[in-house]
mmCIF file of C-alpha atoms in Angstrom:
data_model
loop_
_atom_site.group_PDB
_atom_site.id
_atom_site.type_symbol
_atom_site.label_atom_id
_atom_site.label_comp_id
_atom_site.label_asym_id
_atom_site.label_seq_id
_atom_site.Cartn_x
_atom_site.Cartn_y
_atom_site.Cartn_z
ATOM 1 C CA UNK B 709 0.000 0.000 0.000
ATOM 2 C CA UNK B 710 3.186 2.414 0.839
ATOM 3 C CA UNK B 711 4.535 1.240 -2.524
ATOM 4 C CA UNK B 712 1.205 2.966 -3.999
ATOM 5 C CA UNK B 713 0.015 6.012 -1.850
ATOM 6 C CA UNK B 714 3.795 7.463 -1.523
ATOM 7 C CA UNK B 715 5.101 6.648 -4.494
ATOM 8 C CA UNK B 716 2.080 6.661 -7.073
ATOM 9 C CA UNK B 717 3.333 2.842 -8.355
ATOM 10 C CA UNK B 718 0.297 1.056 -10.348
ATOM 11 C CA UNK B 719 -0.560 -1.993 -9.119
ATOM 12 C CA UNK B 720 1.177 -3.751 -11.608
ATOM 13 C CA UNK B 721 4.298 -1.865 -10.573
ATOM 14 C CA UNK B 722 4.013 -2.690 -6.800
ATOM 15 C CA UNK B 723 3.435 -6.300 -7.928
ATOM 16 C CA UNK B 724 6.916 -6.361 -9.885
ATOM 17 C CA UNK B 725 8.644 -4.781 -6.800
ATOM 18 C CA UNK B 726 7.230 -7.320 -4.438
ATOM 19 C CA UNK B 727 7.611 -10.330 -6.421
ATOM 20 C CA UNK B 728 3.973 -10.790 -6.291
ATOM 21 C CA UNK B 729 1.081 -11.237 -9.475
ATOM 22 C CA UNK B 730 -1.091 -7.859 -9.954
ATOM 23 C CA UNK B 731 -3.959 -10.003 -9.114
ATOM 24 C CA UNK B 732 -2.588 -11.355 -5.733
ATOM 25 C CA UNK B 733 -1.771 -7.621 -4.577
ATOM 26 C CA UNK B 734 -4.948 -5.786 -6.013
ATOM 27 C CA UNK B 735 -7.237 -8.381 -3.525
ATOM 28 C CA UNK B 736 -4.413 -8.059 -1.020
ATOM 29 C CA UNK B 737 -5.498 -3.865 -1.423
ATOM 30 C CA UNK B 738 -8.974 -4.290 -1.221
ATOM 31 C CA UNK B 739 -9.078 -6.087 2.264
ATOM 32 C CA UNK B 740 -7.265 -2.833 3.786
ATOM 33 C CA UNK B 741 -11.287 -1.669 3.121
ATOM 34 C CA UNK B 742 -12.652 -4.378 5.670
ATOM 35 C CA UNK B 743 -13.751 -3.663 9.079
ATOM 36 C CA UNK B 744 -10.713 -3.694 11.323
ATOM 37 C CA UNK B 745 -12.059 -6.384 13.548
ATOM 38 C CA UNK B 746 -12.147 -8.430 10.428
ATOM 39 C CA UNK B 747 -8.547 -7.866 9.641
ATOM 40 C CA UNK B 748 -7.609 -8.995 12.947
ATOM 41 C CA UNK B 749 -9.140 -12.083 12.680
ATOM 42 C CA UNK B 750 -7.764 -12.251 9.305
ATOM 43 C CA UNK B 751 -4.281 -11.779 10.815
ATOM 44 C CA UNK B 752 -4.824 -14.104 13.595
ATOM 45 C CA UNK B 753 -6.003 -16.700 10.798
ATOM 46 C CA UNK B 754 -9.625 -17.037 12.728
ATOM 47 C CA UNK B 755 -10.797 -16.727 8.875
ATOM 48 C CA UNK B 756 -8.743 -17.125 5.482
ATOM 49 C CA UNK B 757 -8.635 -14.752 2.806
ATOM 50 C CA UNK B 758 -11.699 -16.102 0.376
ATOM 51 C CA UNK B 759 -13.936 -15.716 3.607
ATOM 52 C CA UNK B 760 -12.235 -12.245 4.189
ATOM 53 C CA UNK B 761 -12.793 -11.472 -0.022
ATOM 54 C CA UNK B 762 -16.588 -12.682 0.169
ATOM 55 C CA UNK B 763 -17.300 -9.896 3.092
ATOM 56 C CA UNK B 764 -16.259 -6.803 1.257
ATOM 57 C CA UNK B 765 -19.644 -6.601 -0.092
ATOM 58 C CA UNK B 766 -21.483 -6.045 3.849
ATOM 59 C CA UNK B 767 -21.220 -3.150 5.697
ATOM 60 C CA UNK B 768 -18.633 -3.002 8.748
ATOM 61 C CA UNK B 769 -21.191 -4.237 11.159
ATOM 62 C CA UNK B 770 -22.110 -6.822 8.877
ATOM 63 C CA UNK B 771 -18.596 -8.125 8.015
ATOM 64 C CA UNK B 772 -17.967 -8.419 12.022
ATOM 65 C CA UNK B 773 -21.198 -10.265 12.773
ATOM 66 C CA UNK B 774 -21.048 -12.775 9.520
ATOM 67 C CA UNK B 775 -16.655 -13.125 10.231
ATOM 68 C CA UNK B 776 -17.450 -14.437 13.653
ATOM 69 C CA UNK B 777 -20.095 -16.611 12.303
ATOM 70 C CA UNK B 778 -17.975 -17.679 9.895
ATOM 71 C CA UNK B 779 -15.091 -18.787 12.146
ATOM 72 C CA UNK B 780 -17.629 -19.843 14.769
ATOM 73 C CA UNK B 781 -18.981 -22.200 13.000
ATOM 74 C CA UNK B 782 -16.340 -23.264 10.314
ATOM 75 C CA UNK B 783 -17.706 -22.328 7.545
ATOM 76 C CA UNK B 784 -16.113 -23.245 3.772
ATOM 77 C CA UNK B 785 -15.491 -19.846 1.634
ATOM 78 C CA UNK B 786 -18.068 -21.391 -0.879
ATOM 79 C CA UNK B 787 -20.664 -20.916 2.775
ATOM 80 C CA UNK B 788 -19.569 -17.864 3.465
ATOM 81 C CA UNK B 789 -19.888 -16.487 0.046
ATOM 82 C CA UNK B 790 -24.059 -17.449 -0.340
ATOM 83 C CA UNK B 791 -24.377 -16.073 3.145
ATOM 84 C CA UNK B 792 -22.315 -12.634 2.298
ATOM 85 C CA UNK B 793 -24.596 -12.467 -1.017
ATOM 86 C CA UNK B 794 -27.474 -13.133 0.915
ATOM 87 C CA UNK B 795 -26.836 -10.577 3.414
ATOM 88 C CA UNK B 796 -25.672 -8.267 0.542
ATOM 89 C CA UNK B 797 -28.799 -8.496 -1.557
ATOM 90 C CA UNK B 798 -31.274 -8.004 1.674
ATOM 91 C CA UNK B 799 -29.229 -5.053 2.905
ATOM 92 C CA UNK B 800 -30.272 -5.837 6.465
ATOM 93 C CA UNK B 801 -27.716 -7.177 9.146
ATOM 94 C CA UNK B 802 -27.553 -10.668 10.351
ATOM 95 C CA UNK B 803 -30.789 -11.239 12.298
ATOM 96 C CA UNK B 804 -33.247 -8.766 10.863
ATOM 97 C CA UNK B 805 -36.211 -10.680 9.719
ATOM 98 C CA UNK B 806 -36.023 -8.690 6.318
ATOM 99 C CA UNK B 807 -32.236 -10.234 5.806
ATOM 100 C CA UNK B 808 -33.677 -14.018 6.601
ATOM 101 C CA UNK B 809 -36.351 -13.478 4.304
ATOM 102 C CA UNK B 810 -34.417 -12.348 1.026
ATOM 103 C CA UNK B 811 -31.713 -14.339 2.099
ATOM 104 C CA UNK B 812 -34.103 -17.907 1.909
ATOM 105 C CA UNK B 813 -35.315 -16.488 -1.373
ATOM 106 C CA UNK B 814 -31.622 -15.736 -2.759
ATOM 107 C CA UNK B 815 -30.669 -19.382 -1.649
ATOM 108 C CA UNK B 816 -33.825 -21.019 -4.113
ATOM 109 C CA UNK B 817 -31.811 -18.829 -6.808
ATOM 110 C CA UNK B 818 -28.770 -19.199 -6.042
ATOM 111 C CA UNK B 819 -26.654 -20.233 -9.239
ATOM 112 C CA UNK B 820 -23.184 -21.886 -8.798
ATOM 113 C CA UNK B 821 -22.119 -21.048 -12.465
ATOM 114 C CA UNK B 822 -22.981 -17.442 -11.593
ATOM 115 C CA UNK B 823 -20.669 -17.459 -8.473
ATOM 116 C CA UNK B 824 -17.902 -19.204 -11.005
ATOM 117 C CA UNK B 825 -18.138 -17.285 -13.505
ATOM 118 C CA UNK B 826 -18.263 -13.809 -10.930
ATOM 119 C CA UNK B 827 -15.010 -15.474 -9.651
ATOM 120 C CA UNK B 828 -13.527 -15.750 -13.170
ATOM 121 C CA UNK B 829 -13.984 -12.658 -13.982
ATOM 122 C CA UNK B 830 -13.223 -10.963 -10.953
ATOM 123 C CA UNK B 831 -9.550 -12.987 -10.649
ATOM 124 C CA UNK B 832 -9.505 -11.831 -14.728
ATOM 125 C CA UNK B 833 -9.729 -8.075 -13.918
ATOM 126 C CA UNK B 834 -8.217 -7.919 -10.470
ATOM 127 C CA UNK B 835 -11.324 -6.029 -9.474
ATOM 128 C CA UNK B 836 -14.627 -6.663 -7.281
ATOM 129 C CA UNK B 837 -17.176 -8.017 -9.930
ATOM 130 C CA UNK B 838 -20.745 -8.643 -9.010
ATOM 131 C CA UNK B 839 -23.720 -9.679 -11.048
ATOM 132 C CA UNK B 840 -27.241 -8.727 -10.625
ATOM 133 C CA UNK B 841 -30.174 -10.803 -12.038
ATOM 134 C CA UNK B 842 -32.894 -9.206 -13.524
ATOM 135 C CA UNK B 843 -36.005 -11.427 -15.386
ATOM 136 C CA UNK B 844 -34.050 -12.464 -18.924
ATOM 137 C CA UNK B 845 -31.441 -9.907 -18.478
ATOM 138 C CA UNK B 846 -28.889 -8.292 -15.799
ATOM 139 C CA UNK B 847 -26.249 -6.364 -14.497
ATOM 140 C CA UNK B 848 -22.123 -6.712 -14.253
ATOM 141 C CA UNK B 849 -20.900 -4.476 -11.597
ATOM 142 C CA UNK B 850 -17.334 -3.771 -11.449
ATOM 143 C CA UNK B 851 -15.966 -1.910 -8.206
ATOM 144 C CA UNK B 852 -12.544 0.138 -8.156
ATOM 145 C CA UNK B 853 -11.193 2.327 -5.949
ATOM 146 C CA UNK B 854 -8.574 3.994 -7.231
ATOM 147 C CA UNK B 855 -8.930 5.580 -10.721
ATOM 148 C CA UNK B 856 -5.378 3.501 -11.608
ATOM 149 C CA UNK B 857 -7.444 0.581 -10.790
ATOM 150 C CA UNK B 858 -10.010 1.948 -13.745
ATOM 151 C CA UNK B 859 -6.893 2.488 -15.865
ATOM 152 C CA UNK B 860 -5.513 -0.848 -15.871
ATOM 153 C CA UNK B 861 -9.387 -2.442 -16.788
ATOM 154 C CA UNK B 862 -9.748 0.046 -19.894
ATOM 155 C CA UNK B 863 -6.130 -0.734 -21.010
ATOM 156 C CA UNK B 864 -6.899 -4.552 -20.405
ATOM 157 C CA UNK B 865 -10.204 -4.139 -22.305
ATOM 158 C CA UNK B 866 -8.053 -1.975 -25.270
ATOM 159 C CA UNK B 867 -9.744 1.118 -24.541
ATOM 160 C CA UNK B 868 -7.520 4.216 -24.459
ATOM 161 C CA UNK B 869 -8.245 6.571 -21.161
#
């Protein structure tokens, strides 16, 4: 992150100076964005880093209630992923009668090749993708949060910025 903010390297960049893939340090970024009770169990390895991925979604209070969940009850990634989507689509927290209700009706439609392919995609682009069903049709969501983050996308897609 130093590598970044006080130098102004592109991810790629800080990847070549750390040995690392763009890919492995963009996610590596984007859990600095988690709820810093969440990184400490992260640290402490109470969850791994595909639990820690599928809670950037939630809001804080939300990643902290569904991360202790999550290591409470051992939960695989693949788990904690539905439940994160779940709790993302319902925008309630863990508990709320409105989150248990959307979240039985996003289970019924939940669609493994959809996760996949969201995964493919996202590990593709470096970047938090997320689709949205709608009837016959739908959105792709791509998140970034630095405007190098945008720049690397348009370049990968050949688009000149």
């Amino acid at each position: 992150a130093r590598l970044i903010e006080e130098f102004g390297f592109t991810h790629e960049q800080a990847a070549k100076a750390v040995g690392k893939s763009r890919s492995a340090v963009t996610n590596l970024l984007r859990l600095i964005q988690l709820a810093k009770p969440v990184q400490a169990m992260l640290l402490a390895g109470d969850i791994d880093m595909g639990h820690a991925r599928a809670l950037l979604p939630l809001p804080g209070a939300s990643q902290v209630a569904l991360a202790q969940r999550i290591a409470a009850q051992g939960l695989s990634v693949r788990e904690a992923e539905r439940m994160a989507t779940a709790l993302a689509l319902a925008g309630g927290q863990i508990g709320d009668k409105k989150t248990k209700t959307k979240a039985s009706e996003g289970a019924l439609a939940h669609d493994p090749d959809m996760d996949r392919l969201t995964r493919e995609i996202a590990d593709l682009i470096g970047l938090n993708a997320q689709f949205k069903l709608k009837g016959k049709g739908g959105e792709l969501r791509i998140q970034f949060s630095q405007f190098d983050e945008l720049d690397s996308l348009l370049k990968k897609l050949g688009i000149e910025a």
